[in-house]
């Protein structure tokens, strides 16, 4: 293209002016926006080191903490320094002894001009006020109405440390922390370090804590209140558990301490290095929004999940121990070695879950830990990874504000499943040696997924580059179709054919190792055969199977080493649904086969009434305490959501009868009877079912045990949800009977179950306007608010719930967004609801990518439900 000379001169002049403007522009201005951008984090990591925080807080006021922090760091270069701060207000700033104007803070960051800084060591002091509140603050306050006490604890993950105090709030600027806390004199304080001394005055006590090892800011923590403490010393290690006074008698502290000692001992042995921090204490946090949080020195657990108010079943006991193992594993993976940026969040969460399973398998051989691992991870991971909203394990984050969206099934469930495949691929010796090398190379520092695969690949003598490209960077997952041809009682051909579950995954096979099972009926007298298989192409011919006797069924992922959804061949489906499944003796294999059939239902390939019929026949004969609750959950989903209404009525009546009889069957173990009882309470709707439901409130026992809380609450919730004649009277009686903190929370949850337009309006408004409402209470009530039985009543709230997503993301903790979407979308089965979601997405073409993905993940089940109903009317 030819350009006229005068035009060329004009362009040249404009370019010169633009260059001059760029020089005059503020090069750091782009870093001062909301959150912590990745470029800001990279720039600071390259120009700052040896960070230390000397932090003191006064929490004598019920709604605010008065604080002071001295931030020490070594600086290279000559530019300004930028700290992060989103707390209530700054009151004073000093840098190297010089006063800095308060205008240095803009509500998001504090910019200290270069003229106040030195080349090398610097000390910036800041005085500030932070919020204390029941929710939405970095310091959570819980008021216990039982004894009138207040309890405080921090929760800074993933990016809320800058609400507590001015800091460099990014994971790869680890810092040593010295902390002191002033609180009411009767309170006990705990933090990452140990108390070195306590200064008392008339009404207050100031606790001073030892300096920590290097910590990422999200791991800094303290708690304060009139806690009760129990301590155990094993082999010289002292561990304490802190529980609020009103619940201390309910907690089995000795068991919790013993399990924690076992967990630490196992991890030290496996990782080949001692526990990496000064102390390990645990705390049962009231109204805690997570299962647990791994702060070094003060690990916090959800109080309600760790205190059993009724006899616990095996899955509940194993779940509690698994949570302890998960948080203990984090002390090495997450705390000792931390991901460099939250794009590698999977690195700590996936490893903690996987190591918890390995530890459980070793420490509790009878737990059948890998069966539990499959049940707890694979269905959830597959359920998200099949959707158009799925993401890779490594999730690109432009800003730390987006880190909340990274939490979910991909990092918590897919990641450990991929690690199991990696372990199987390289072998146990290489895997463990690689982990040792990784921890040694990056102790008290940061690392990436490339560092991990590099260490394990080196130990195993093979490159894991292809593995990383497919499992760390590639979104989605493979489906593996079994193709079996049989003639004259012999296998003619057996193929495994891969295809991506979604087009966004691209083309090409995921390279994996698996074990294929040829299973034979008991009548054949043949033992099952396993064939090791390398999946490296779209189609893999199982040559070793050719000519073998025709099996009763084939299963391509025996022992669950592969990460793929198995699509059974028609002969295997016919055999399994024809009675063979109930005769499979291996519980691990049996639960995986049930999972494969359920995947057929969700893919609209197997009729839900056929699945329900099979489940109703087989569940009464099932003797595995871990399998029964899973099958009952799928039976309930089939009846309440998948079956056409006319078919659902008959299936529900049969299910009610089976469940009631099973709960009363004294020949069954307690755990199975309790699973039957819980499922009956959740499903009962017929006149006979409601009558039996209400009888539980006056019964001496159920499932062989006295009827206690929270089972009584479950009964009342169901009555309120159904609007039975005695519902409100029963709720009032239950509220008067259970005045515990857990009882008050459950009363709030039960209120959301009322089939009332006024109640729904009130609760929906409170989710946004009530600043006293703890997030744990709010999230706990979302399921009752969105009960499937109320979907016509709640449909008008679906669009407002979707419109509120930016607010939810900005103002609520991790996991809340997923619970919000899962409840509001999951509470529907209609095409009208599906169209509401689609219209919302169409109306918001510029919706942030992470929010769009979350909506697509949650709406996939609704879309499947609509498709299943249309397919099997």
Tab-separated table of N, CA and C in Angstrom, residues 384-441:
chain	number	residue	atom	x	y	z
A	384	UNK	N	-17.755	-32.203	36.348
A	384	UNK	CA	-17.368	-30.850	35.932
A	384	UNK	C	-16.540	-30.888	34.653
A	385	UNK	N	-15.662	-31.863	34.546
A	385	UNK	CA	-14.721	-31.891	33.424
A	385	UNK	C	-15.392	-32.234	32.099
A	386	UNK	N	-16.619	-32.741	32.144
A	386	UNK	CA	-17.381	-32.992	30.916
A	386	UNK	C	-18.082	-31.744	30.396
A	387	UNK	N	-18.131	-30.689	31.203
A	387	UNK	CA	-18.940	-29.521	30.847
A	387	UNK	C	-18.177	-28.576	29.930
A	388	UNK	N	-18.925	-27.694	29.274
A	388	UNK	CA	-18.293	-26.674	28.429
A	388	UNK	C	-17.643	-25.575	29.248
A	389	UNK	N	-17.836	-25.601	30.566
A	389	UNK	CA	-17.213	-24.604	31.436
A	389	UNK	C	-15.976	-25.104	32.142
A	390	UNK	N	-15.489	-26.290	31.758
A	390	UNK	CA	-14.331	-26.831	32.458
A	390	UNK	C	-13.072	-26.029	32.153
A	391	UNK	N	-12.060	-26.228	32.971
A	391	UNK	CA	-10.780	-25.530	32.827
A	391	UNK	C	-9.640	-26.540	32.944
A	392	UNK	N	-8.444	-26.170	32.508
A	392	UNK	CA	-7.283	-27.031	32.782
A	392	UNK	C	-6.957	-27.020	34.277
A	393	UNK	N	-6.088	-27.932	34.691
A	393	UNK	CA	-5.598	-27.877	36.072
A	393	UNK	C	-4.887	-26.553	36.322
A	394	UNK	N	-4.002	-26.185	35.401
A	394	UNK	CA	-3.345	-24.878	35.488
A	394	UNK	C	-4.312	-23.846	34.922
A	395	UNK	N	-4.769	-22.941	35.790
A	395	UNK	CA	-5.789	-21.978	35.382
A	395	UNK	C	-5.190	-20.573	35.379
A	396	UNK	N	-5.063	-20.010	34.208
A	396	UNK	CA	-4.454	-18.692	34.083
A	396	UNK	C	-5.262	-17.656	34.862
A	397	UNK	N	-4.571	-16.879	35.710
A	397	UNK	CA	-5.212	-15.842	36.523
A	397	UNK	C	-4.507	-14.519	36.281
A	398	UNK	N	-5.239	-13.561	35.753
A	398	UNK	CA	-4.662	-12.239	35.524
A	398	UNK	C	-4.585	-11.442	36.806
A	399	UNK	N	-5.439	-11.789	37.785
A	399	UNK	CA	-5.505	-11.029	39.026
A	399	UNK	C	-5.881	-11.966	40.153
A	400	UNK	N	-5.328	-11.714	41.323
A	400	UNK	CA	-5.606	-12.569	42.470
A	400	UNK	C	-7.078	-12.524	42.867
A	401	UNK	N	-7.784	-11.478	42.468
A	401	UNK	CA	-9.222	-11.403	42.713
A	401	UNK	C	-9.958	-12.584	42.099
A	402	UNK	N	-9.403	-13.156	41.037
A	402	UNK	CA	-10.055	-14.264	40.344
A	402	UNK	C	-9.789	-15.618	40.997
A	403	UNK	N	-8.941	-15.623	42.015
A	403	UNK	CA	-8.534	-16.909	42.591
A	403	UNK	C	-9.699	-17.670	43.209
A	404	UNK	N	-10.707	-16.949	43.708
A	404	UNK	CA	-11.857	-17.640	44.288
A	404	UNK	C	-12.507	-18.578	43.276
A	405	UNK	N	-12.524	-18.164	42.019
A	405	UNK	CA	-13.166	-18.980	40.986
A	405	UNK	C	-12.379	-20.241	40.681
A	406	UNK	N	-11.114	-20.283	41.045
A	406	UNK	CA	-10.302	-21.458	40.753
A	406	UNK	C	-10.645	-22.628	41.666
A	407	UNK	N	-11.239	-22.326	42.818
A	407	UNK	CA	-11.575	-23.390	43.760
A	407	UNK	C	-12.761	-24.190	43.233
A	408	UNK	N	-12.662	-25.489	43.335
A	408	UNK	CA	-13.748	-26.332	42.857
A	408	UNK	C	-13.252	-27.715	42.495
A	409	UNK	N	-14.057	-28.426	41.735
A	409	UNK	CA	-13.788	-29.840	41.464
A	409	UNK	C	-12.519	-30.078	40.670
A	410	UNK	N	-12.118	-29.127	39.839
A	410	UNK	CA	-10.921	-29.358	39.019
A	410	UNK	C	-9.684	-29.450	39.907
A	411	UNK	N	-9.531	-28.543	40.857
A	411	UNK	CA	-8.334	-28.574	41.696
A	411	UNK	C	-8.450	-29.571	42.843
A	412	UNK	N	-9.676	-29.797	43.343
A	412	UNK	CA	-9.843	-30.670	44.499
A	412	UNK	C	-10.087	-32.129	44.128
A	413	UNK	N	-10.663	-32.388	42.971
A	413	UNK	CA	-11.050	-33.755	42.621
A	413	UNK	C	-10.343	-34.285	41.376
A	414	UNK	N	-10.231	-33.459	40.337
A	414	UNK	CA	-9.491	-33.915	39.168
A	414	UNK	C	-8.000	-34.032	39.485
A	415	UNK	N	-7.454	-33.031	40.142
A	415	UNK	CA	-6.006	-33.016	40.387
A	415	UNK	C	-5.512	-34.263	41.117
A	416	UNK	N	-6.127	-34.676	42.236
A	416	UNK	CA	-5.643	-35.907	42.869
A	416	UNK	C	-5.829	-37.138	41.994
A	417	UNK	N	-6.853	-37.131	41.157
A	417	UNK	CA	-7.070	-38.258	40.245
A	417	UNK	C	-5.957	-38.330	39.204
A	418	UNK	N	-5.525	-37.163	38.720
A	418	UNK	CA	-4.413	-37.120	37.774
A	418	UNK	C	-3.115	-37.551	38.449
A	419	UNK	N	-2.945	-37.164	39.701
A	419	UNK	CA	-1.741	-37.575	40.432
A	419	UNK	C	-1.698	-39.089	40.628
A	420	UNK	N	-2.849	-39.702	40.802
A	420	UNK	CA	-2.867	-41.164	40.910
A	420	UNK	C	-2.388	-41.792	39.612
A	421	UNK	N	-2.816	-41.241	38.465
A	421	UNK	CA	-2.338	-41.736	37.173
A	421	UNK	C	-0.840	-41.510	37.043
A	422	UNK	N	-0.360	-40.336	37.465
A	422	UNK	CA	1.077	-40.046	37.393
A	422	UNK	C	1.873	-41.029	38.241
A	423	UNK	N	1.401	-41.298	39.440
A	423	UNK	CA	2.058	-42.255	40.332
A	423	UNK	C	2.144	-43.629	39.672
A	424	UNK	N	1.048	-44.052	39.053
A	424	UNK	CA	1.015	-45.356	38.379
A	424	UNK	C	1.918	-45.355	37.156
A	425	UNK	N	2.002	-44.230	36.478
A	425	UNK	CA	2.797	-44.123	35.251
A	425	UNK	C	4.285	-44.290	35.526
A	426	UNK	N	4.793	-43.641	36.581
A	426	UNK	CA	6.246	-43.660	36.844
A	426	UNK	C	6.638	-44.719	37.860
A	427	UNK	N	5.679	-45.225	38.644
A	427	UNK	CA	5.989	-46.194	39.684
A	427	UNK	C	6.186	-45.516	41.036
A	428	UNK	N	5.943	-46.271	42.106
A	428	UNK	CA	5.966	-45.684	43.452
A	428	UNK	C	7.339	-45.168	43.847
A	429	UNK	N	8.388	-45.897	43.551
A	429	UNK	CA	9.727	-45.462	43.978
A	429	UNK	C	10.106	-44.127	43.328
A	430	UNK	N	9.875	-44.016	42.036
A	430	UNK	CA	10.209	-42.770	41.338
A	430	UNK	C	9.316	-41.629	41.802
A	431	UNK	N	8.057	-41.925	42.038
A	431	UNK	CA	7.136	-40.880	42.492
A	431	UNK	C	7.585	-40.326	43.834
A	432	UNK	N	7.857	-41.196	44.781
A	432	UNK	CA	8.258	-40.730	46.113
A	432	UNK	C	9.605	-40.020	46.071
A	433	UNK	N	10.553	-40.555	45.300
A	433	UNK	CA	11.863	-39.904	45.186
A	433	UNK	C	11.727	-38.523	44.557
A	434	UNK	N	10.857	-38.399	43.559
A	434	UNK	CA	10.637	-37.103	42.936
A	434	UNK	C	10.014	-36.105	43.888
A	435	UNK	N	9.088	-36.564	44.711
A	435	UNK	CA	8.474	-35.688	45.709
A	435	UNK	C	9.515	-35.219	46.715
A	436	UNK	N	10.374	-36.130	47.161
A	436	UNK	CA	11.453	-35.748	48.082
A	436	UNK	C	12.328	-34.655	47.463
A	437	UNK	N	12.689	-34.843	46.187
A	437	UNK	CA	13.546	-33.863	45.519
A	437	UNK	C	12.841	-32.518	45.406
A	438	UNK	N	11.582	-32.551	45.058
A	438	UNK	CA	10.789	-31.329	44.909
A	438	UNK	C	10.733	-30.552	46.218
A	439	UNK	N	10.439	-31.245	47.314
A	439	UNK	CA	10.353	-30.576	48.607
A	439	UNK	C	11.717	-30.040	49.040
A	440	UNK	N	12.769	-30.778	48.766
A	440	UNK	CA	14.103	-30.315	49.127
A	440	UNK	C	14.552	-29.104	48.332
A	441	UNK	N	14.225	-29.085	47.053
A	441	UNK	CA	14.662	-27.981	46.185
A	441	UNK	C	13.918	-26.679	46.470
